[in-house]
Short mmCIF file of C-alpha atoms and ligand atoms in Angstrom, two decimals:
data_model
loop_
_atom_site.label_atom_id
_atom_site.label_comp_id
_atom_site.label_asym_id
_atom_site.label_seq_id
_atom_site.Cartn_x
_atom_site.Cartn_y
_atom_site.Cartn_z
CA MET A 893 0.16 0.21 -0.60
CA PHE A 894 2.82 2.48 0.53
CA ASP A 895 4.89 1.54 -2.31
CA SER A 896 3.27 3.78 -4.77
CA LEU A 897 4.15 6.76 -2.16
CA GLN A 898 6.27 9.46 -4.07
CA PRO A 899 8.46 12.14 -1.94
CA LEU A 900 6.47 15.49 -0.90
CA PRO A 901 8.95 18.29 -1.29
CA PRO A 902 10.32 19.71 1.97
CA ASP A 903 8.31 22.57 3.88
CA PRO A 904 9.42 25.96 2.73
CA ILE A 905 10.54 27.07 6.21
CA LEU A 906 11.62 24.17 7.83
CA GLY A 907 13.36 22.25 5.14
CA LEU A 908 15.78 25.82 4.73
CA ASN A 909 16.16 24.63 8.32
CA ALA A 910 17.60 21.18 7.88
CA ALA A 911 19.11 22.53 4.65
CA PHE A 912 21.56 25.13 6.83
CA LYS A 913 21.76 22.30 9.55
CA ALA A 914 23.44 20.05 6.89
CA ASP A 915 25.50 22.88 5.54
CA ASN A 916 29.19 22.32 6.54
CA ASN A 917 30.45 25.74 5.73
CA PRO A 918 31.85 27.41 8.76
CA LYS A 919 30.90 30.70 7.77
CA LYS A 920 26.48 29.46 7.73
CA VAL A 921 24.04 31.94 8.47
CA ASP A 922 20.52 30.83 9.42
CA LEU A 923 18.51 34.07 7.99
CA GLY A 924 15.26 31.47 7.37
CA ILE A 925 13.47 30.40 10.07
CA GLY A 926 11.87 32.28 12.73
CA VAL A 927 12.98 31.86 15.69
CA TYR A 928 14.83 34.57 17.56
CA LYS A 929 18.54 34.36 18.67
CA ASP A 930 20.64 36.75 20.28
CA GLU A 931 24.51 37.62 19.81
CA ASP A 932 26.47 34.66 20.85
CA GLY A 933 23.64 32.86 17.59
CA ALA A 934 21.75 31.67 20.77
CA THR A 935 17.48 31.01 21.60
CA PRO A 936 18.48 30.70 25.15
CA VAL A 937 15.52 29.77 27.68
CA MET A 938 14.39 33.00 29.08
CA LYS A 939 14.81 33.30 32.83
CA ALA A 940 11.67 33.92 33.64
CA VAL A 941 10.57 30.32 32.37
CA LYS A 942 13.69 28.84 34.24
CA GLU A 943 12.23 30.21 37.28
CA ALA A 944 8.92 29.37 36.57
CA GLU A 945 9.35 25.26 35.11
CA LYS A 946 11.28 25.07 38.73
CA ARG A 947 8.59 25.96 41.07
CA ILE A 948 6.46 23.73 38.50
CA LEU A 949 8.97 20.75 39.65
CA ASP A 950 8.62 21.33 42.89
CA SER A 951 4.63 21.68 42.79
CA GLN A 952 3.24 20.10 40.72
CA MET A 953 1.66 16.91 42.19
CA THR A 954 -0.18 15.26 39.66
CA LYS A 955 -0.01 14.47 35.68
CA ALA A 956 -3.77 13.56 35.44
CA TYR A 957 -5.38 14.94 31.95
CA VAL A 958 -6.37 18.01 32.01
CA GLY A 959 -8.94 18.03 29.20
CA PRO A 960 -9.76 19.61 26.03
CA MET A 961 -10.06 23.15 26.74
CA GLY A 962 -6.93 23.12 28.49
CA ALA A 963 -6.12 25.12 31.37
CA ALA A 964 -8.49 27.92 32.97
CA GLY A 965 -6.06 29.97 34.62
CA TYR A 966 -3.74 29.97 31.45
CA ASN A 967 -6.71 30.70 29.01
CA GLU A 968 -7.88 34.09 30.93
CA ALA A 969 -4.01 34.32 31.25
CA VAL A 970 -3.79 34.48 27.71
CA ALA A 971 -6.99 36.69 27.36
CA GLU A 972 -6.20 39.06 29.58
CA LEU A 973 -2.17 39.55 27.79
CA ILE A 974 -4.16 40.22 24.59
CA LEU A 975 -7.17 42.31 25.18
CA GLY A 976 -6.19 44.09 28.86
CA SER A 977 -8.25 43.54 32.11
CA THR A 978 -10.44 46.27 31.28
CA LEU A 979 -11.81 45.23 27.68
CA LYS A 980 -11.81 41.40 28.72
CA ASN A 981 -14.00 41.85 31.96
CA SER A 982 -16.50 44.07 29.35
CA LEU A 983 -16.99 41.49 27.45
CA GLY A 984 -17.47 38.96 29.86
CA GLY A 985 -19.24 36.23 28.58
CA ARG A 986 -18.96 37.07 24.91
CA ARG A 987 -15.70 36.09 25.15
CA ILE A 988 -14.02 31.90 25.45
CA THR A 989 -10.41 31.16 25.03
CA ILE A 990 -9.46 27.76 24.59
CA GLN A 991 -5.19 26.27 24.78
CA THR A 992 -4.15 24.64 21.95
CA PRO A 993 -0.95 23.54 21.21
CA GLY A 994 1.33 26.22 19.59
CA GLY A 995 -0.07 28.94 17.21
CA CYS A 996 -0.33 26.33 14.64
CA GLY A 997 -2.68 24.23 16.59
CA GLY A 998 -4.80 27.09 16.76
CA LEU A 999 -5.78 28.04 13.39
CA ARG A 1000 -5.82 24.63 12.89
CA ILE A 1001 -8.97 24.13 14.86
CA ALA A 1002 -9.91 27.53 14.60
CA ALA A 1003 -10.89 26.66 10.84
CA GLU A 1004 -12.65 24.02 11.76
CA PHE A 1005 -14.87 25.64 13.55
CA ILE A 1006 -14.96 27.54 10.84
CA ALA A 1007 -16.13 25.20 8.43
CA ARG A 1008 -18.35 24.08 10.73
CA ALA A 1009 -20.00 27.66 11.46
CA ASN A 1010 -20.24 28.03 8.05
CA PRO A 1011 -18.49 25.56 5.09
CA ASN A 1012 -19.05 27.65 2.49
CA THR A 1013 -17.14 30.31 3.62
CA THR A 1014 -13.91 31.87 1.32
CA ILE A 1015 -10.72 33.06 4.09
CA TRP A 1016 -9.16 35.55 3.01
CA VAL A 1017 -5.43 35.94 3.48
CA SER A 1018 -3.02 38.80 2.86
CA ASP A 1019 -0.78 38.86 -0.54
CA PRO A 1020 1.84 37.25 0.87
CA THR A 1021 1.56 35.81 3.89
CA TRP A 1022 2.81 32.95 6.31
CA ALA A 1023 3.45 29.79 4.02
CA ASN A 1024 2.23 27.39 6.31
CA HIS A 1025 -1.07 29.23 6.47
CA LYS A 1026 -3.26 27.62 3.66
CA PRO A 1027 -1.72 23.87 4.91
CA LEU A 1028 -2.25 24.14 8.52
CA ILE A 1029 -5.84 26.26 7.63
CA GLY A 1030 -6.73 24.62 4.31
CA SER A 1031 -6.54 21.26 6.03
CA ALA A 1032 -10.62 22.25 7.31
CA GLY A 1033 -11.25 22.28 3.88
CA LEU A 1034 -11.87 25.65 3.09
CA ASP A 1035 -10.99 27.87 0.21
CA PHE A 1036 -9.35 31.10 -0.51
CA ASN A 1037 -8.70 33.71 -1.82
CA SER A 1038 -6.54 36.91 -1.35
CA TYR A 1039 -6.20 40.47 -0.63
CA PRO A 1040 -3.04 42.71 -1.72
CA TYR A 1041 -0.80 43.74 1.02
CA TYR A 1042 2.89 44.63 0.56
CA ASP A 1043 3.76 46.67 -2.21
CA TYR A 1044 7.68 45.49 -3.04
CA LYS A 1045 8.07 48.72 -5.27
CA THR A 1046 7.61 51.04 -1.89
CA HIS A 1047 8.38 47.97 0.99
CA SER A 1048 4.86 49.43 2.28
CA VAL A 1049 1.59 48.00 2.75
CA ASP A 1050 -1.05 48.36 -0.03
CA PHE A 1051 -3.14 50.16 1.53
CA GLU A 1052 -5.56 51.05 -0.80
CA GLY A 1053 -5.42 48.04 -2.94
CA MET A 1054 -6.14 46.48 0.29
CA LEU A 1055 -9.29 48.05 1.30
CA SER A 1056 -10.56 48.19 -2.31
CA THR A 1057 -10.61 43.90 -2.71
CA LEU A 1058 -11.35 43.64 1.07
CA ALA A 1059 -14.97 46.25 -0.04
CA LYS A 1060 -16.00 43.14 -2.53
CA VAL A 1061 -15.94 40.82 0.51
CA PRO A 1062 -19.57 39.36 1.29
CA ARG A 1063 -20.56 38.51 4.96
CA GLY A 1064 -20.26 35.32 5.47
CA ASP A 1065 -16.31 35.51 4.49
CA VAL A 1066 -13.76 35.57 6.67
CA VAL A 1067 -10.61 38.18 6.36
CA LEU A 1068 -7.74 37.15 8.52
CA LEU A 1069 -5.22 40.27 9.04
CA HIS A 1070 -1.64 39.65 10.97
CA GLY A 1071 -2.34 41.25 14.32
CA CYS A 1072 1.37 42.54 14.46
CA CYS A 1073 4.52 42.00 12.64
CA HIS A 1074 3.59 40.69 9.93
CA ASN A 1075 4.34 37.72 8.31
CA PRO A 1076 6.87 37.23 6.25
CA SER A 1077 6.94 41.20 5.27
CA GLY A 1078 7.36 42.82 8.82
CA ALA A 1079 4.95 45.81 7.63
CA ASP A 1080 2.59 46.66 9.73
CA LEU A 1081 -1.13 48.92 9.87
CA SER A 1082 -1.42 52.00 11.37
CA GLN A 1083 -3.67 52.58 13.76
CA ASP A 1084 -5.93 54.37 11.10
CA GLN A 1085 -5.72 51.42 8.90
CA TRP A 1086 -7.09 49.32 11.45
CA ILE A 1087 -10.07 51.76 12.08
CA ALA A 1088 -11.02 51.83 8.41
CA ILE A 1089 -10.75 48.03 8.01
CA LYS A 1090 -12.97 47.61 11.53
CA ASP A 1091 -15.86 50.42 10.06
CA LEU A 1092 -15.04 48.04 6.43
CA ALA A 1093 -16.34 44.45 8.21
CA LEU A 1094 -19.05 46.25 9.93
CA LYS A 1095 -20.53 47.12 7.04
CA GLN A 1096 -19.75 44.25 4.50
CA GLY A 1097 -20.33 42.33 7.55
CA PHE A 1098 -17.40 39.46 6.92
CA THR A 1099 -16.06 38.33 10.37
CA ILE A 1100 -12.29 38.96 10.92
CA PHE A 1101 -9.76 36.46 11.79
CA ILE A 1102 -6.49 37.84 13.63
CA ASP A 1103 -3.14 35.67 13.75
CA LEU A 1104 -1.48 37.41 16.79
CA ALA A 1105 1.94 35.49 17.04
CA TYR A 1106 4.43 38.00 17.76
CA GLN A 1107 2.69 39.72 20.70
CA GLY A 1108 5.62 42.38 22.42
CA MET A 1109 8.43 42.10 19.37
CA GLY A 1110 7.60 44.81 17.40
CA ASP A 1111 6.80 48.23 19.63
CA GLY A 1112 5.62 46.49 22.79
CA LEU A 1113 2.96 44.35 25.09
CA GLU A 1114 0.33 47.12 24.82
CA GLU A 1115 1.66 48.82 21.21
CA ASP A 1116 1.79 45.59 19.03
CA VAL A 1117 -2.51 44.87 20.38
CA VAL A 1118 -3.24 48.47 19.07
CA GLY A 1119 -5.74 46.37 16.32
CA VAL A 1120 -6.59 43.06 18.06
CA ARG A 1121 -8.40 45.39 20.90
CA LEU A 1122 -9.53 47.87 18.66
CA LEU A 1123 -11.79 45.33 16.84
CA ALA A 1124 -12.87 43.46 19.98
CA GLU A 1125 -14.17 46.20 21.10
CA SER A 1126 -16.01 46.83 18.68
CA LEU A 1127 -16.67 44.45 15.90
CA PRO A 1128 -19.98 41.82 17.00
CA GLU A 1129 -17.52 38.93 16.49
CA LEU A 1130 -13.96 37.98 16.54
CA ILE A 1131 -11.62 35.42 15.61
CA VAL A 1132 -7.53 35.90 17.60
CA VAL A 1133 -5.39 32.70 17.68
CA SER A 1134 -1.83 33.88 19.91
CA SER A 1135 1.22 32.10 20.14
CA CYS A 1136 3.24 32.04 22.87
CA SER A 1137 6.09 29.96 21.35
CA LYS A 1138 8.36 33.36 20.45
CA ASN A 1139 7.79 36.14 23.51
CA PHE A 1140 7.87 33.42 26.25
CA GLY A 1141 10.41 31.66 23.94
CA LEU A 1142 8.59 28.18 24.33
CA TYR A 1143 8.36 27.42 21.01
CA ARG A 1144 8.47 23.37 21.05
CA GLU A 1145 6.93 23.70 24.03
CA ARG A 1146 3.69 24.57 21.38
CA THR A 1147 1.46 26.50 23.52
CA GLY A 1148 -1.34 28.75 22.27
CA ALA A 1149 -4.74 29.74 22.05
CA VAL A 1150 -7.35 30.50 20.38
CA SER A 1151 -9.99 33.09 22.03
CA LEU A 1152 -13.43 33.87 20.03
CA ILE A 1153 -15.37 37.09 20.77
CA CYS A 1154 -19.17 36.49 20.25
CA GLN A 1155 -22.42 38.03 19.39
CA ASN A 1156 -23.60 36.71 23.08
CA GLU A 1157 -24.10 34.50 26.02
CA VAL A 1158 -25.43 32.17 24.50
CA ALA A 1159 -23.53 31.84 21.03
CA ALA A 1160 -20.28 31.78 23.03
CA SER A 1161 -21.33 29.29 25.01
CA SER A 1162 -22.40 26.51 22.22
CA ALA A 1163 -18.58 27.97 19.91
CA SER A 1164 -16.73 26.44 22.76
CA THR A 1165 -18.03 23.10 22.67
CA LEU A 1166 -17.37 23.28 19.35
CA LEU A 1167 -13.74 24.38 19.91
CA ALA A 1168 -13.69 21.65 22.75
CA ALA A 1169 -15.06 19.26 19.96
CA ALA A 1170 -12.53 19.82 18.27
CA ALA A 1171 -9.97 19.15 20.02
CA ARG A 1172 -10.94 16.12 21.47
CA ALA A 1173 -11.34 15.33 17.43
CA ASN A 1174 -7.78 16.07 16.51
CA TYR A 1175 -5.52 15.62 19.52
CA SER A 1176 -7.64 15.17 23.22
CA MET A 1177 -6.01 18.15 24.44
CA PRO A 1178 -3.41 20.47 24.21
CA PRO A 1179 -0.31 19.33 26.06
CA ASP A 1180 0.73 21.37 29.98
CA HIS A 1181 4.13 22.91 30.34
CA GLY A 1182 4.13 25.48 28.52
CA ALA A 1183 1.03 26.68 29.60
CA ALA A 1184 1.77 26.05 33.22
CA ILE A 1185 5.15 28.40 32.42
CA VAL A 1186 3.11 31.06 30.96
CA GLN A 1187 -0.06 30.65 33.81
CA LEU A 1188 2.14 31.21 36.24
CA ILE A 1189 4.75 34.27 35.24
CA TYR A 1190 1.48 35.95 34.47
CA GLU A 1191 0.36 35.61 37.88
CA ASP A 1192 2.92 36.33 39.63
CA SER A 1193 4.45 39.89 39.79
CA SER A 1194 7.67 39.24 40.36
CA LEU A 1195 8.23 36.53 37.16
CA TYR A 1196 6.14 38.66 35.02
CA SER A 1197 8.22 41.48 35.87
CA MET A 1198 11.12 39.67 34.97
CA TRP A 1199 9.81 38.52 31.18
CA GLN A 1200 9.02 41.41 30.38
CA GLU A 1201 12.29 43.20 31.14
CA GLU A 1202 13.67 40.21 29.20
CA LEU A 1203 11.04 40.50 26.35
CA LYS A 1204 11.74 44.18 26.00
CA GLY A 1205 15.50 43.29 25.28
CA VAL A 1206 14.43 40.83 22.52
CA ARG A 1207 12.53 44.10 20.83
CA ASP A 1208 15.19 45.88 20.75
CA ARG A 1209 17.54 43.92 19.81
CA ILE A 1210 16.05 43.53 16.56
CA ASN A 1211 14.97 47.31 16.70
CA GLY A 1212 18.28 48.01 16.56
CA LEU A 1213 19.52 45.42 14.40
CA ARG A 1214 17.55 46.70 11.61
CA VAL A 1215 18.97 50.48 12.06
CA THR A 1216 22.40 48.59 12.13
CA PHE A 1217 22.44 46.00 9.47
CA SER A 1218 20.44 48.91 6.91
CA GLU A 1219 23.26 51.21 7.43
CA SER A 1220 25.32 48.33 7.28
CA LEU A 1221 23.81 48.27 3.63
CA LYS A 1222 24.00 51.53 2.62
CA LYS A 1223 27.48 51.67 3.74
CA SER A 1224 28.70 48.75 1.82
CA GLY A 1225 27.50 51.36 -1.26
CA VAL A 1226 25.37 49.03 -2.76
CA ASP A 1227 22.36 50.84 -5.24
CA ASN A 1228 19.51 49.35 -3.93
CA ASP A 1229 17.48 50.92 -0.88
CA PHE A 1230 17.46 48.89 2.20
CA GLY A 1231 16.13 52.09 3.93
CA PHE A 1232 13.08 50.25 4.39
CA ILE A 1233 14.29 47.22 6.72
CA GLN A 1234 14.38 50.24 9.87
CA ASN A 1235 10.75 50.87 9.42
CA GLU A 1236 9.13 47.40 9.84
CA LYS A 1237 8.52 45.19 12.50
CA GLY A 1238 9.40 42.02 14.27
CA MET A 1239 11.70 39.29 12.97
CA PHE A 1240 11.46 39.59 9.03
CA SER A 1241 11.77 41.71 5.89
CA PHE A 1242 12.24 40.88 2.28
CA LEU A 1243 15.48 41.34 1.28
CA GLY A 1244 13.71 42.33 -2.09
CA VAL A 1245 16.71 40.57 -4.18
CA THR A 1246 16.07 38.06 -6.91
CA GLN A 1247 15.41 34.01 -7.04
CA SER A 1248 18.83 33.61 -8.81
CA GLN A 1249 19.96 35.83 -5.54
CA ILE A 1250 18.49 34.01 -3.63
CA GLN A 1251 19.98 31.07 -4.66
CA GLU A 1252 23.49 32.38 -5.66
CA LEU A 1253 23.74 33.91 -1.59
CA ILE A 1254 22.17 29.44 -0.28
CA ASN A 1255 24.75 27.73 -2.73
CA LYS A 1256 27.78 30.42 -2.46
CA TYR A 1257 27.83 31.74 0.74
CA ALA A 1258 25.50 28.99 2.92
CA ILE A 1259 23.57 32.47 3.64
CA TYR A 1260 19.94 31.40 4.17
CA LEU A 1261 16.97 32.20 3.54
CA VAL A 1262 13.09 31.71 2.80
CA ASP A 1263 12.32 31.52 -1.11
CA SER A 1264 10.54 35.16 -1.18
CA SER A 1265 13.66 36.30 0.27
CA ARG A 1266 12.12 37.06 3.97
CA ILE A 1267 15.25 37.13 5.91
CA ASN A 1268 14.91 36.58 10.15
CA VAL A 1269 16.85 40.10 10.93
CA ALA A 1270 16.94 38.06 14.59
CA SER A 1271 19.73 36.65 13.34
CA ILE A 1272 22.27 38.75 12.66
CA ASN A 1273 25.29 39.68 14.53
CA LYS A 1274 28.64 41.14 15.21
CA SER A 1275 30.70 38.41 14.11
CA ASN A 1276 28.46 38.14 11.02
CA ILE A 1277 26.87 40.69 9.94
CA ASP A 1278 29.86 41.82 7.55
CA TYR A 1279 30.17 38.98 6.01
CA VAL A 1280 26.16 39.11 5.60
CA THR A 1281 26.50 42.52 4.35
CA GLU A 1282 29.27 41.91 1.40
CA SER A 1283 27.51 38.54 0.53
CA ILE A 1284 24.66 40.20 -0.52
CA VAL A 1285 26.12 43.54 -2.49
CA ASN A 1286 28.29 40.50 -4.06
CA VAL A 1287 25.23 38.68 -5.33
CA ILE A 1288 23.45 41.82 -6.04
CA LYS A 1289 26.40 43.70 -8.10
CA ILE A 1290 27.26 40.42 -10.44
CA THR A 1291 23.84 39.76 -11.44
C1 LMR B 2380 8.23 31.45 10.43
O1 LMR B 2380 7.36 31.69 10.30
O2 LMR B 2380 9.54 30.90 9.90
C2 LMR B 2380 7.99 30.86 12.30
O3 LMR B 2380 7.04 30.55 12.45
C3 LMR B 2380 7.97 28.77 12.50
C4 LMR B 2380 7.12 28.80 11.25
O4 LMR B 2380 7.12 27.21 11.76
O5 LMR B 2380 7.22 28.19 10.18
#
């Protein structure tokens, strides 16, 4: 039965990471996968996380099942982190949150929920969007369409194009937005643009679905959710999938959530049974460890301050690197203007180089980047910045 199977092509991001690991070039640089790296190229466990782990190890008395919704305390912590306590309290029983195995598990569960609510829904994704959005959400059987998002010429959001396409999206369809630190472009919406989208959603009646994977990695924990909160305050319904992979550095612990805002409490209580059933049918219940860490950090004021400080360090380093790297490219005398890298948010930006230049960077210089030319700025450091800059200059000049 398995004899006739043909291998699938490698995943565009994870496959690149495997190729990077297998490369013996001592100068190799991984600008591919979206994992934060410090100045030494390491992805350390945050101190607040280590401390929380110690306490959990000492105090945990059971490994009994937690249930498909996950830990109630974690769900409340996540909802408060996203919405703030005032908004969360004012939404009351209209809001529900379910713990999921990472943001990916959340996207899949949310997609199944949408497919159940309206099997004819089309999901509108930004062009471009994260390479795993379509596989994850599409596996629930939903159709896709796209709206213009990134203008490669101006290196900014094509808001006119986006709005004019969204103006045609009907009631019953779902528009997927990136809450902050757009992946792959790094180009984010301004507050006024979030307001315009909110107004359009109210007029058209489509549902908004936010993927929030990078809260705190752009401008700040509060600043990065201005758009999410604006929509949560004004729209009758909203779906938010959030992840603790990046901001708590819990990547492999698979710690995420789906939060739903429904028209009323009755709808919310029905919705929570659908989410729980989707979890039960897929993985039964989410893993505990990452969620227990997040809950403990959130509930303990000293761990929370420690974590906030560390996250600020991560954010400041990324924003500093954006300036240093674009200045390094400018000083190299290359014709292309890379100034836009300074204005973008989170870990990613497009380098804007061609396919053959990307291949040359990988094959000749062992500098790994995604085939859209997306780079992870956080992988740059003092010891590789000159090599990365020179290699980019070389491939741009040669081709
Ligand atoms: C990325 O975009 O590189 C990260 O979100 C990691 C992943 O799973 O693709």
